[in-house]
mmCIF file of C-alpha atoms in Angstrom:
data_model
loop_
_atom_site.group_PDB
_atom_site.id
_atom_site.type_symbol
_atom_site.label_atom_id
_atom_site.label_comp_id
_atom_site.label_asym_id
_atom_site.label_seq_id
_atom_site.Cartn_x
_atom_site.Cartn_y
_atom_site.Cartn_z
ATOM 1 C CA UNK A 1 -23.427 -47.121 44.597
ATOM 2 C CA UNK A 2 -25.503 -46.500 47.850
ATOM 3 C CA UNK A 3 -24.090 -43.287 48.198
ATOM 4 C CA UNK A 4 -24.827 -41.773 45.246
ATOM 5 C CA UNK A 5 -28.542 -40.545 43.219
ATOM 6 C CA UNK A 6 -27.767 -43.494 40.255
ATOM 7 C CA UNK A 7 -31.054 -46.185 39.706
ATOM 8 C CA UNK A 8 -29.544 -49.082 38.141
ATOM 9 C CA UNK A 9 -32.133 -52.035 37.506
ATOM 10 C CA UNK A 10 -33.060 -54.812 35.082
ATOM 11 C CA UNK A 11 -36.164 -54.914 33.338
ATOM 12 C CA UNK A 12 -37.886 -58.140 31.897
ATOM 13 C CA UNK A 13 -40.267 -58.279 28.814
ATOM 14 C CA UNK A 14 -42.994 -60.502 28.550
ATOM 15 C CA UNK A 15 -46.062 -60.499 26.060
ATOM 16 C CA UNK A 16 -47.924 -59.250 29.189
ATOM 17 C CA UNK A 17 -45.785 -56.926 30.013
ATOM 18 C CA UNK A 18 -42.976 -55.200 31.556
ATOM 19 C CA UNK A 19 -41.635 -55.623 35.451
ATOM 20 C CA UNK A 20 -39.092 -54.727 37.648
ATOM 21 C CA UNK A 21 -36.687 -58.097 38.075
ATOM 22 C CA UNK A 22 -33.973 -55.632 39.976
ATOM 23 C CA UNK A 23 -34.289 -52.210 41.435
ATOM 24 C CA UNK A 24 -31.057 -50.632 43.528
ATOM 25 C CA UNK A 25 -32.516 -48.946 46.451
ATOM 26 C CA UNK A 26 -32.056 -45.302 45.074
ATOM 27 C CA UNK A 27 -34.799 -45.468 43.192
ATOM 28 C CA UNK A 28 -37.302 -43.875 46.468
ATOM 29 C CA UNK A 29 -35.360 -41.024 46.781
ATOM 30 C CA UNK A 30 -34.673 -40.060 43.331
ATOM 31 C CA UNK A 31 -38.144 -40.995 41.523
ATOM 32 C CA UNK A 32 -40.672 -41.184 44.784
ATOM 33 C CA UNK A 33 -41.778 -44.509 44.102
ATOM 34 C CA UNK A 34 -40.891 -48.234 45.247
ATOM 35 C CA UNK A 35 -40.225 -51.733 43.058
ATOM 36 C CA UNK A 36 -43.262 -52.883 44.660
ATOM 37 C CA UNK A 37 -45.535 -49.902 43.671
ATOM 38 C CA UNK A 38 -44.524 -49.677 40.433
ATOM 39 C CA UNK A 39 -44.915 -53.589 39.750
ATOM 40 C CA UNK A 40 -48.218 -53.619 41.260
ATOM 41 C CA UNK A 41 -49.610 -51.024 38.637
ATOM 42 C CA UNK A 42 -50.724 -48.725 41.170
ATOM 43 C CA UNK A 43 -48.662 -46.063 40.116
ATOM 44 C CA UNK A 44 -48.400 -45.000 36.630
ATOM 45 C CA UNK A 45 -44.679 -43.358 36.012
ATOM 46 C CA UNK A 46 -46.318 -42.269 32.896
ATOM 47 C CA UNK A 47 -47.787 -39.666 34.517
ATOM 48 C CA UNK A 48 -45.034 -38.465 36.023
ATOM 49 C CA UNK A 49 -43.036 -37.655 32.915
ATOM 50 C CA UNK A 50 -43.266 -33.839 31.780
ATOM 51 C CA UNK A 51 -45.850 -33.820 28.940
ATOM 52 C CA UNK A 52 -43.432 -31.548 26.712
ATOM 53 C CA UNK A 53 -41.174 -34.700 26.846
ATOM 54 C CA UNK A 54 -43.104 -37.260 26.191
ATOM 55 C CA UNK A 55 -42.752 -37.750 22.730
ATOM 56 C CA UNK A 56 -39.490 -37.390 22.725
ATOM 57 C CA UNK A 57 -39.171 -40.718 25.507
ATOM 58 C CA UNK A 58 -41.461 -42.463 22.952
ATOM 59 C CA UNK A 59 -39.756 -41.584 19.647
ATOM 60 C CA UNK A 60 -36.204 -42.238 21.117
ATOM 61 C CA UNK A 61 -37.003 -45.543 22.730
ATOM 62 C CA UNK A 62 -38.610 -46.466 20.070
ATOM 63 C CA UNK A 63 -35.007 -46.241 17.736
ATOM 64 C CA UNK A 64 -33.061 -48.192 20.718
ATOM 65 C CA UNK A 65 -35.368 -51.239 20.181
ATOM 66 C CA UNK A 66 -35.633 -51.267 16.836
ATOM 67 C CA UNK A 67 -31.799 -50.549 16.152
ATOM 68 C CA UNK A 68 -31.166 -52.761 18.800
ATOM 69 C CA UNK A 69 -28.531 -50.839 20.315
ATOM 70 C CA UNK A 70 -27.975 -48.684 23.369
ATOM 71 C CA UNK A 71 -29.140 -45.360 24.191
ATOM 72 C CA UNK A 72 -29.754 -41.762 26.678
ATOM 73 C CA UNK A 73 -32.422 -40.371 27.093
ATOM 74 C CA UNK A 74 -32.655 -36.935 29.252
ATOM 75 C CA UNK A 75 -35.899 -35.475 30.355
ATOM 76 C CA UNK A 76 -38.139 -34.010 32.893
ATOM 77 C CA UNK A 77 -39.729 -36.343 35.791
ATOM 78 C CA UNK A 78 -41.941 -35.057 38.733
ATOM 79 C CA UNK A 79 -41.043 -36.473 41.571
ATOM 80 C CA UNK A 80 -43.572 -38.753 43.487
ATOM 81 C CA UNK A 81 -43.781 -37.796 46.872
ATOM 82 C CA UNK A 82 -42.739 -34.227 46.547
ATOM 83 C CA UNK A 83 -43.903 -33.195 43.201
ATOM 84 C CA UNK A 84 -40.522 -31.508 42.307
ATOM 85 C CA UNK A 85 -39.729 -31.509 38.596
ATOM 86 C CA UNK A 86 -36.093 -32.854 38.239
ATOM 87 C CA UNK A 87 -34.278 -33.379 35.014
ATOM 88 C CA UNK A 88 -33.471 -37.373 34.258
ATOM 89 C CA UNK A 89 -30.710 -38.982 32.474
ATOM 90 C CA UNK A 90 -31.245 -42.558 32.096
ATOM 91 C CA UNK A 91 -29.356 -44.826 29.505
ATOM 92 C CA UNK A 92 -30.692 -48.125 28.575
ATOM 93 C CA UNK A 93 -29.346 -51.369 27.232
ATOM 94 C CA UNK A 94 -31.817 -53.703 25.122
ATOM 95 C CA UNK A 95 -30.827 -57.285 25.550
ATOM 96 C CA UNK A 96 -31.971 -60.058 23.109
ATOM 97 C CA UNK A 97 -32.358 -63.401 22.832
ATOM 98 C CA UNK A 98 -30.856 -65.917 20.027
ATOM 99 C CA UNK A 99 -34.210 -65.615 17.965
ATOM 100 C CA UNK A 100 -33.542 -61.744 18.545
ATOM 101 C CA UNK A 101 -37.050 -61.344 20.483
ATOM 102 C CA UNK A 102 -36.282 -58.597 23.067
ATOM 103 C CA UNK A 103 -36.423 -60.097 26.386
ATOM 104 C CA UNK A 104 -35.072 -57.139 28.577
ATOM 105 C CA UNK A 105 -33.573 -54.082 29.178
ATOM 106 C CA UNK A 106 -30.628 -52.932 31.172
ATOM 107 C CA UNK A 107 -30.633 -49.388 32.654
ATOM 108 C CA UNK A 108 -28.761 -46.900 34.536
ATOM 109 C CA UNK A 109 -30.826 -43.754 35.648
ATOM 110 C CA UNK A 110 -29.888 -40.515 37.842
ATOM 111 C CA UNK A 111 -30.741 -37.319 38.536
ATOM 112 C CA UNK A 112 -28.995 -34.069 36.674
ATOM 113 C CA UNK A 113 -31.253 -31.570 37.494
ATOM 114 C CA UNK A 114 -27.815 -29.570 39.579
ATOM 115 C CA UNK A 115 -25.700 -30.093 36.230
ATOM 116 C CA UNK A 116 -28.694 -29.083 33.516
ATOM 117 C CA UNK A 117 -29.708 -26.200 35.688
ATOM 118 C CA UNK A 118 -25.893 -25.198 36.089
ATOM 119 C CA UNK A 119 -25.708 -25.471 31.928
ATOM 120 C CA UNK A 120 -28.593 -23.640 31.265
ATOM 121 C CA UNK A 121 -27.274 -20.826 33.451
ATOM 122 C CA UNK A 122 -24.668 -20.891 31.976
ATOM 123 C CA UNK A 123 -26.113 -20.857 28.217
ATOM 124 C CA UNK A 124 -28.558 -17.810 29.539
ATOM 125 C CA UNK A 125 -25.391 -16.017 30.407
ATOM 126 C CA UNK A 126 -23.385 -16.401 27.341
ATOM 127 C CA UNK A 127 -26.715 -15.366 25.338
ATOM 128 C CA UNK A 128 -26.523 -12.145 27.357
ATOM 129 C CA UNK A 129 -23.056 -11.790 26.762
ATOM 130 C CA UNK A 130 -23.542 -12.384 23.023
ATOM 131 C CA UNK A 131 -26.517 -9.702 23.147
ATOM 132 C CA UNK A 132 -24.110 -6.999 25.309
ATOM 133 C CA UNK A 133 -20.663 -7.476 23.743
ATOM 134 C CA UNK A 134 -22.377 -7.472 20.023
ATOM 135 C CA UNK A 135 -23.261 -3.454 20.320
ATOM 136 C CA UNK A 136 -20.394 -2.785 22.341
ATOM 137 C CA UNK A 137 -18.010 -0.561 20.794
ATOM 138 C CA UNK A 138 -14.862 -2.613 21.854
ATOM 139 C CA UNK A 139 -13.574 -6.238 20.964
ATOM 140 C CA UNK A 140 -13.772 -8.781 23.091
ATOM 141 C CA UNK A 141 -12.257 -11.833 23.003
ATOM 142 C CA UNK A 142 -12.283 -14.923 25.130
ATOM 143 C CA UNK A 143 -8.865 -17.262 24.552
ATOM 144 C CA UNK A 144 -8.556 -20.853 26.583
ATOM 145 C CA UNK A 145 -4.909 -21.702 26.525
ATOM 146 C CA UNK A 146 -4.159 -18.817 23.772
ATOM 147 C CA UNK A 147 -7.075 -20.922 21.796
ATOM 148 C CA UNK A 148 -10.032 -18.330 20.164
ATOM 149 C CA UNK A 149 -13.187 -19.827 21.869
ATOM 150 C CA UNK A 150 -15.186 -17.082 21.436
ATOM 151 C CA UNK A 151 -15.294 -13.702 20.321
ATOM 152 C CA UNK A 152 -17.825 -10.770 19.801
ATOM 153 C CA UNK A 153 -18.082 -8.967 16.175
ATOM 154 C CA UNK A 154 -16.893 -5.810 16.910
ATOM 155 C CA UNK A 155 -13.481 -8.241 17.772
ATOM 156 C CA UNK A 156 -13.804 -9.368 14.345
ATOM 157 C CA UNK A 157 -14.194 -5.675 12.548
ATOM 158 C CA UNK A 158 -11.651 -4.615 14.227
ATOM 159 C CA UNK A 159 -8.991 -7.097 12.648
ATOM 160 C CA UNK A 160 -10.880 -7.007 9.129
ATOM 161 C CA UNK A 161 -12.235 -10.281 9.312
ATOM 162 C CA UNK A 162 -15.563 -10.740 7.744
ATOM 163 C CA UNK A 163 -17.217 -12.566 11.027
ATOM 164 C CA UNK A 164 -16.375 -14.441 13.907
ATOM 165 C CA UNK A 165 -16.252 -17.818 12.472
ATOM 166 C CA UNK A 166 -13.036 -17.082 10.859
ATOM 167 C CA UNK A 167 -10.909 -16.424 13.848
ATOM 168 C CA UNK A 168 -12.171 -19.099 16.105
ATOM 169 C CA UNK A 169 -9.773 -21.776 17.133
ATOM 170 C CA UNK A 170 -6.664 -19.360 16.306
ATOM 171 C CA UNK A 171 -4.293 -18.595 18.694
ATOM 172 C CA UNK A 172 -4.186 -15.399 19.888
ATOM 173 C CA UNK A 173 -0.436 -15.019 19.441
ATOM 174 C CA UNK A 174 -1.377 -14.773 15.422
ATOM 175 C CA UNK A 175 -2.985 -11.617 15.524
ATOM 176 C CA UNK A 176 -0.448 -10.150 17.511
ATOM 177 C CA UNK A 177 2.585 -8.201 15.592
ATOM 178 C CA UNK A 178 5.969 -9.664 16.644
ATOM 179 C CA UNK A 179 7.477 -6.708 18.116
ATOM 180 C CA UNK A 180 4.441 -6.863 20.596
ATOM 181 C CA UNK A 181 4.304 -10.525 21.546
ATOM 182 C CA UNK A 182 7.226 -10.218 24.343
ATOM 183 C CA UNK A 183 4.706 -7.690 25.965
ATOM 184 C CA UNK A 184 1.514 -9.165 25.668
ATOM 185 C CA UNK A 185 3.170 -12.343 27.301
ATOM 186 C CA UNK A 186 4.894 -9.892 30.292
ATOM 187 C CA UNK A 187 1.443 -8.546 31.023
ATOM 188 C CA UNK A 188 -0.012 -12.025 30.985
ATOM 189 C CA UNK A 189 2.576 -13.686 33.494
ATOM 190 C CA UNK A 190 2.846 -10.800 35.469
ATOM 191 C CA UNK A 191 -1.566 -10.432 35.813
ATOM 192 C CA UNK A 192 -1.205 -6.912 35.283
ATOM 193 C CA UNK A 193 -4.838 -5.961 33.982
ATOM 194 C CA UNK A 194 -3.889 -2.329 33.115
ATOM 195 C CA UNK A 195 -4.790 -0.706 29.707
ATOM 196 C CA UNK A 196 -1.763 -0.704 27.046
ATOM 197 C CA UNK A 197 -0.646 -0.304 23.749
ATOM 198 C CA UNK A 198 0.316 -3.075 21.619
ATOM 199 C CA UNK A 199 0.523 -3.574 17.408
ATOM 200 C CA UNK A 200 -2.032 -6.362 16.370
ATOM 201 C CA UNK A 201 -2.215 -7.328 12.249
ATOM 202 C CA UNK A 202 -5.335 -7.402 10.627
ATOM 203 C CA UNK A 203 -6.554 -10.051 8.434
ATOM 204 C CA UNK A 204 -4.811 -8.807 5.597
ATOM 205 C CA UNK A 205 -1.777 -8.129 6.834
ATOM 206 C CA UNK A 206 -1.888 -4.595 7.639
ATOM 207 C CA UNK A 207 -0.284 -3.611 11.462
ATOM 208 C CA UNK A 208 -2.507 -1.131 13.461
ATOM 209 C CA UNK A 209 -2.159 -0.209 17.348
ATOM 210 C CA UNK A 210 -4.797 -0.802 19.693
ATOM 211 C CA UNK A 211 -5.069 -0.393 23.301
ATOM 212 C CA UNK A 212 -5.462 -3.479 25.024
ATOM 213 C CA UNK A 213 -6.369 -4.976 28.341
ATOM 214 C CA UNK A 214 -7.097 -8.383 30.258
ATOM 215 C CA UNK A 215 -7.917 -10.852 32.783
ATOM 216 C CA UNK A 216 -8.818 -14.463 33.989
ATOM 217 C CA UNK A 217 -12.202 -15.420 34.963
ATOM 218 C CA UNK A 218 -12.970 -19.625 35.889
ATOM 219 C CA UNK A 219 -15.962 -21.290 34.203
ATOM 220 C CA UNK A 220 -16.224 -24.650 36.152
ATOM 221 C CA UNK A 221 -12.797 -26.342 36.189
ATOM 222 C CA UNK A 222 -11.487 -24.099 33.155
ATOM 223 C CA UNK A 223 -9.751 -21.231 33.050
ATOM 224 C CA UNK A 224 -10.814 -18.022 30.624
ATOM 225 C CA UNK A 225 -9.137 -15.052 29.606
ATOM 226 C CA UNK A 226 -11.187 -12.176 28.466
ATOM 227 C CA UNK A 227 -9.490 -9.232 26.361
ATOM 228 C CA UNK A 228 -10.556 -6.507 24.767
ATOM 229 C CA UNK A 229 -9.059 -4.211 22.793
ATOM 230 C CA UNK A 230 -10.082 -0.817 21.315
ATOM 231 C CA UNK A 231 -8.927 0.674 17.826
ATOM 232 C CA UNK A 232 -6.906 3.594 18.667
ATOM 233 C CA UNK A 233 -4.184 2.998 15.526
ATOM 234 C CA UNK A 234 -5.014 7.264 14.097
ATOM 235 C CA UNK A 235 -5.033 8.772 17.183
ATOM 236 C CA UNK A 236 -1.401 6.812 18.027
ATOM 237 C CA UNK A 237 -0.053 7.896 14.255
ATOM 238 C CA UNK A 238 -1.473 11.379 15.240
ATOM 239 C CA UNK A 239 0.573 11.725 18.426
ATOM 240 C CA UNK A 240 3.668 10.232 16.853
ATOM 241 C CA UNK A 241 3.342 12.742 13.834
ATOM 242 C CA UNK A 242 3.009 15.232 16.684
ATOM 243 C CA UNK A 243 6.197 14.432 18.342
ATOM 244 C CA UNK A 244 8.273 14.302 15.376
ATOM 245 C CA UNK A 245 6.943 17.505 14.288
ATOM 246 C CA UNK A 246 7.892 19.243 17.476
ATOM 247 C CA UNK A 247 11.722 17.029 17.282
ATOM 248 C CA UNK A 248 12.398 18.394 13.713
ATOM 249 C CA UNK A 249 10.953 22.171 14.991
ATOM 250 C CA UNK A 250 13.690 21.898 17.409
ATOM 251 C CA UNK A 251 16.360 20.469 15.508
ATOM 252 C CA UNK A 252 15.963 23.103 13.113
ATOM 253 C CA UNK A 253 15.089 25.614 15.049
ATOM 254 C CA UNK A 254 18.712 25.397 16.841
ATOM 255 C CA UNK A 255 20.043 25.165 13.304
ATOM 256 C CA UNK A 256 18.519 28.508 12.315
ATOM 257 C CA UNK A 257 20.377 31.612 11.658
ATOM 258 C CA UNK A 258 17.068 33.464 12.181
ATOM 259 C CA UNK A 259 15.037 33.949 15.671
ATOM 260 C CA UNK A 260 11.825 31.810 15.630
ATOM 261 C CA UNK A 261 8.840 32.547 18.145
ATOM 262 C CA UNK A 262 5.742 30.479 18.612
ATOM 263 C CA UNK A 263 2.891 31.800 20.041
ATOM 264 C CA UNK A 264 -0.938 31.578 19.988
ATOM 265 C CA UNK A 265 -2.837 34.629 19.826
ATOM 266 C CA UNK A 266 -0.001 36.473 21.331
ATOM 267 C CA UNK A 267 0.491 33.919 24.692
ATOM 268 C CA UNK A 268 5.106 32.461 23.974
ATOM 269 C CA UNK A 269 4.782 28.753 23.244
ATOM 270 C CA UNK A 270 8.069 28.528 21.888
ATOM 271 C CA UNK A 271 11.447 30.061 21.365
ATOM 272 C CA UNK A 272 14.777 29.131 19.627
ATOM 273 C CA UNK A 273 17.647 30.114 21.812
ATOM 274 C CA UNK A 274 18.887 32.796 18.574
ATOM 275 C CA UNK A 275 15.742 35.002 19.207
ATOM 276 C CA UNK A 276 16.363 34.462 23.304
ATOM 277 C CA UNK A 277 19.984 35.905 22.523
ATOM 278 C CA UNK A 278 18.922 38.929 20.173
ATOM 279 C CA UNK A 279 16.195 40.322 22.268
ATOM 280 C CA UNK A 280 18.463 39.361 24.989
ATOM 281 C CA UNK A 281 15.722 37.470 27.505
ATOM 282 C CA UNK A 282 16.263 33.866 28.875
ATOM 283 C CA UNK A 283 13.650 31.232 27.326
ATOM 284 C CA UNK A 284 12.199 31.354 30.882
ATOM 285 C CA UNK A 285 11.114 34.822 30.856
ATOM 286 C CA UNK A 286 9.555 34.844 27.613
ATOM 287 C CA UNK A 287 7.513 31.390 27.683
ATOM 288 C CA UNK A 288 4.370 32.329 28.618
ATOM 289 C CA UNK A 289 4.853 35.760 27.583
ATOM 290 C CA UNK A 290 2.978 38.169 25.642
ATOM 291 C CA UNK A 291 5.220 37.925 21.924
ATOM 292 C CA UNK A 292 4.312 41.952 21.134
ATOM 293 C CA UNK A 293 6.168 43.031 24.195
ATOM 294 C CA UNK A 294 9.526 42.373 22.195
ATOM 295 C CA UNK A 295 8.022 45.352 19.819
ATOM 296 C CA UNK A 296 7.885 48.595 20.505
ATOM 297 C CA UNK A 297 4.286 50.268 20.532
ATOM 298 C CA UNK A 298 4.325 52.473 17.555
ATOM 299 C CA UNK A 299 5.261 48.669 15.770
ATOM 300 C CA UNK A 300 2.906 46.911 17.230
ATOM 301 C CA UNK A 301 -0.657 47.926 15.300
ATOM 302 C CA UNK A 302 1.653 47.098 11.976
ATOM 303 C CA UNK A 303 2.145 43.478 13.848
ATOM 304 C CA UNK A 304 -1.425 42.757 14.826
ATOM 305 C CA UNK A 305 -3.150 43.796 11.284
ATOM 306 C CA UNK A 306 -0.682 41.521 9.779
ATOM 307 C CA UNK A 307 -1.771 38.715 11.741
ATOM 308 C CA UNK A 308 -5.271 39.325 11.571
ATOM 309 C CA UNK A 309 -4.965 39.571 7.430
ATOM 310 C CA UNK A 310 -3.000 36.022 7.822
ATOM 311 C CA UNK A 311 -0.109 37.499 5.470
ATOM 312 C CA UNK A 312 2.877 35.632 4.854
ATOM 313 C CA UNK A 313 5.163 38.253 3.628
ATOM 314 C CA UNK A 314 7.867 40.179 5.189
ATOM 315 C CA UNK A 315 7.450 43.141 7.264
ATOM 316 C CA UNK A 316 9.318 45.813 9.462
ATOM 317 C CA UNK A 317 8.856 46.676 12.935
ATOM 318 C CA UNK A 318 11.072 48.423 15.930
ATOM 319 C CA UNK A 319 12.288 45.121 18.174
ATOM 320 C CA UNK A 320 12.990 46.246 21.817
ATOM 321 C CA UNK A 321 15.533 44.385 23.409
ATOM 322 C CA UNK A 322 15.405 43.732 27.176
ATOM 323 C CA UNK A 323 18.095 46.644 27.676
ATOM 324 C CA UNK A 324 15.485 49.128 26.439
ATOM 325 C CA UNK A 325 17.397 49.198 23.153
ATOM 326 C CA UNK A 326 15.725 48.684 19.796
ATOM 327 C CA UNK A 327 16.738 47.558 16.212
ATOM 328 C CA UNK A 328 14.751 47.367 13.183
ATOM 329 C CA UNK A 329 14.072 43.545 12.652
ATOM 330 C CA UNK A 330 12.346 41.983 9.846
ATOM 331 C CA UNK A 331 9.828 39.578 10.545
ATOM 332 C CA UNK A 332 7.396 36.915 8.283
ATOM 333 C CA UNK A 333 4.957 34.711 9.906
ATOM 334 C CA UNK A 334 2.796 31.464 9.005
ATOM 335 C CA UNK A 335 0.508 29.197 10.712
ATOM 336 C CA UNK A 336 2.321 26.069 11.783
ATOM 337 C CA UNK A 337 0.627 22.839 13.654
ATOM 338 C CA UNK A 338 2.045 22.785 17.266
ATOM 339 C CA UNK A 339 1.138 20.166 20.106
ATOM 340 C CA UNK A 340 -2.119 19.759 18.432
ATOM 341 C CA UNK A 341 -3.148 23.151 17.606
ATOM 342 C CA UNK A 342 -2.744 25.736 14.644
#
């Protein structure tokens, strides 16, 4: 017990008051003051308690006698020699006789200020957190062995749950779609803290995708993970719509018996390989192509008005081919989407 900053000691009641029977030496260099001095009266260790705390010593000793059962206190104590405040937590045992008089008390005392300063730290940093991760724009969301600890409200919106409240304690594996669990755990056993895509359900069911990332951080002896996630579910559906567009273009395209061109505002996006063999140019050399060089000049005016009007119907112009030969070719045009664009 030597060793460590614990006060253990026995104090005796008497109508005249109270005194020290036993003291363990600690009690100089935690509270400042010897068994002697503070039996002798000459110091007060009254005076040494904060003031803020005061009624709180007197209110809660008050219950342990009267209930007659144990109890901790924890409060604020200037130190005697030094003056330092230092945070006290000191548990004490009332002991009675058999006409249930009080007749002493039993206590254990020692000094917390490291572990109360380390907690309040800890609470000022988690109030930040709750102030910064409240107007951020992504969800965060802090898991302890897959178990929802905590969670910011953006985290919540996100997954269509009315507040935070409701998703704490869940396991983060619930809000994950199946297809999706096998890579959220390969990311997480792997520490790979890279942004990716996974599918995540919302509260009522419905799957969206959101773009997801994570790590491990230690608080004490436990061991946090922090994600967050970001709602990207239209701009995914977007890109997918994209892509099949552009796979059925193609597929039809090579099914066409007509030739197909795409361009914007003249510059070859796209050809099908029927228009490559009528005008008789590889896809290469017409990709990034002007499209009105496949028309002969006097054509070409007809060509441009029609595409500044936006008409849809059928027209003739002179087609030259690549061997300087030209054919009359029908053509009709329409704005399509492409990659993104009209």
């Amino acid at each position: 017990m030597s060793s460590l900053n614990v006060v253990v000691y026995t104090e005796i009641i008497k109508e005249t008051g109270k005194t020290i029977d036993y003291i363990s030496p600690q009690i100089e260099s935690v509270f400042g003051y010897t068994k002697e001095s503070y039996n002798s009266g000459e110091f007060n260790v009254k005076n040494q308690y904060h003031p803020d705390d005061l009624k709180m010593i007197f209110n809660k000793t008050k219950k342990i006698y009267t209930t007659k059962k144990s109890g901790t206190l924890l409060y604020r104590f200037y130190h005697a020699k030094t003056g330092k405040q230092i945070w006290i937590e000191e548990s004490i045992f009332p002991q009675y006789n058999k006409e249930e008089k009080h007749v002493a008390n039993f206590g254990v005392a020692r000094d917390v200020t490291e572990r109360v300063e380390q907690e309040e730290a800890l609470r000022h940093s988690e109030e930040r957190f709750k102030q910064l991760s409240n107007i951020a724009i992504e969800g965060i969301l802090f898991t302890e062995n897959g178990i929802t600890i905590d969670a910011n409200e953006q985290y919540a919106k996100i997954l269509g749950y009315d507040s935070v409240d409701e998703i704490m304690g869940k396991n983060m594996y619930e809000f994950i779609s199946d297809n999706s669990k096998k890579v959220v755990e390969k990311y997480i056993s792997s520490g790979r803290k890279e942004n990716h895509i996974v599918v995540v359900r919302k509260k009522d069911g419905t799957p969206i995708y959101v773009e997801t990332r994570g790590s491990y951080f230690n608080v004490g002896d436990r061991k946090i993970r922090a994600s967050v996630i970001n709602d990207v579910d239209e701009k995914v559906k977007k890109e997918k719509e994209l892509l099949e567009s552009e796979q059925r273009f193609k597929l039809l395209s090579e099914a066409s018996q007509e030739g197909i061109i795409i361009h914007d505002k003249g510059r070859v996006l796209e050809v099908n390989d029927l228009l490559c063999a009528t005008v008789g140019y590889s896809k290469e050399e017409l990709l990034g192509g002007n499209a009105y060089d496949v028309i002969e000049a006097g054509s070409r005016k007809v060509a441009e008005e029609k595409e500044l009007e936006g008409s849809t119907e059928s027209y003739q112009v002179n087609i030259i081919k690549k061997d300087k030969t030209s054919f009359i070719g029908e053509v009709q045009a329409r704005e399509i989407p492409y990659k993104g664009k009209q």
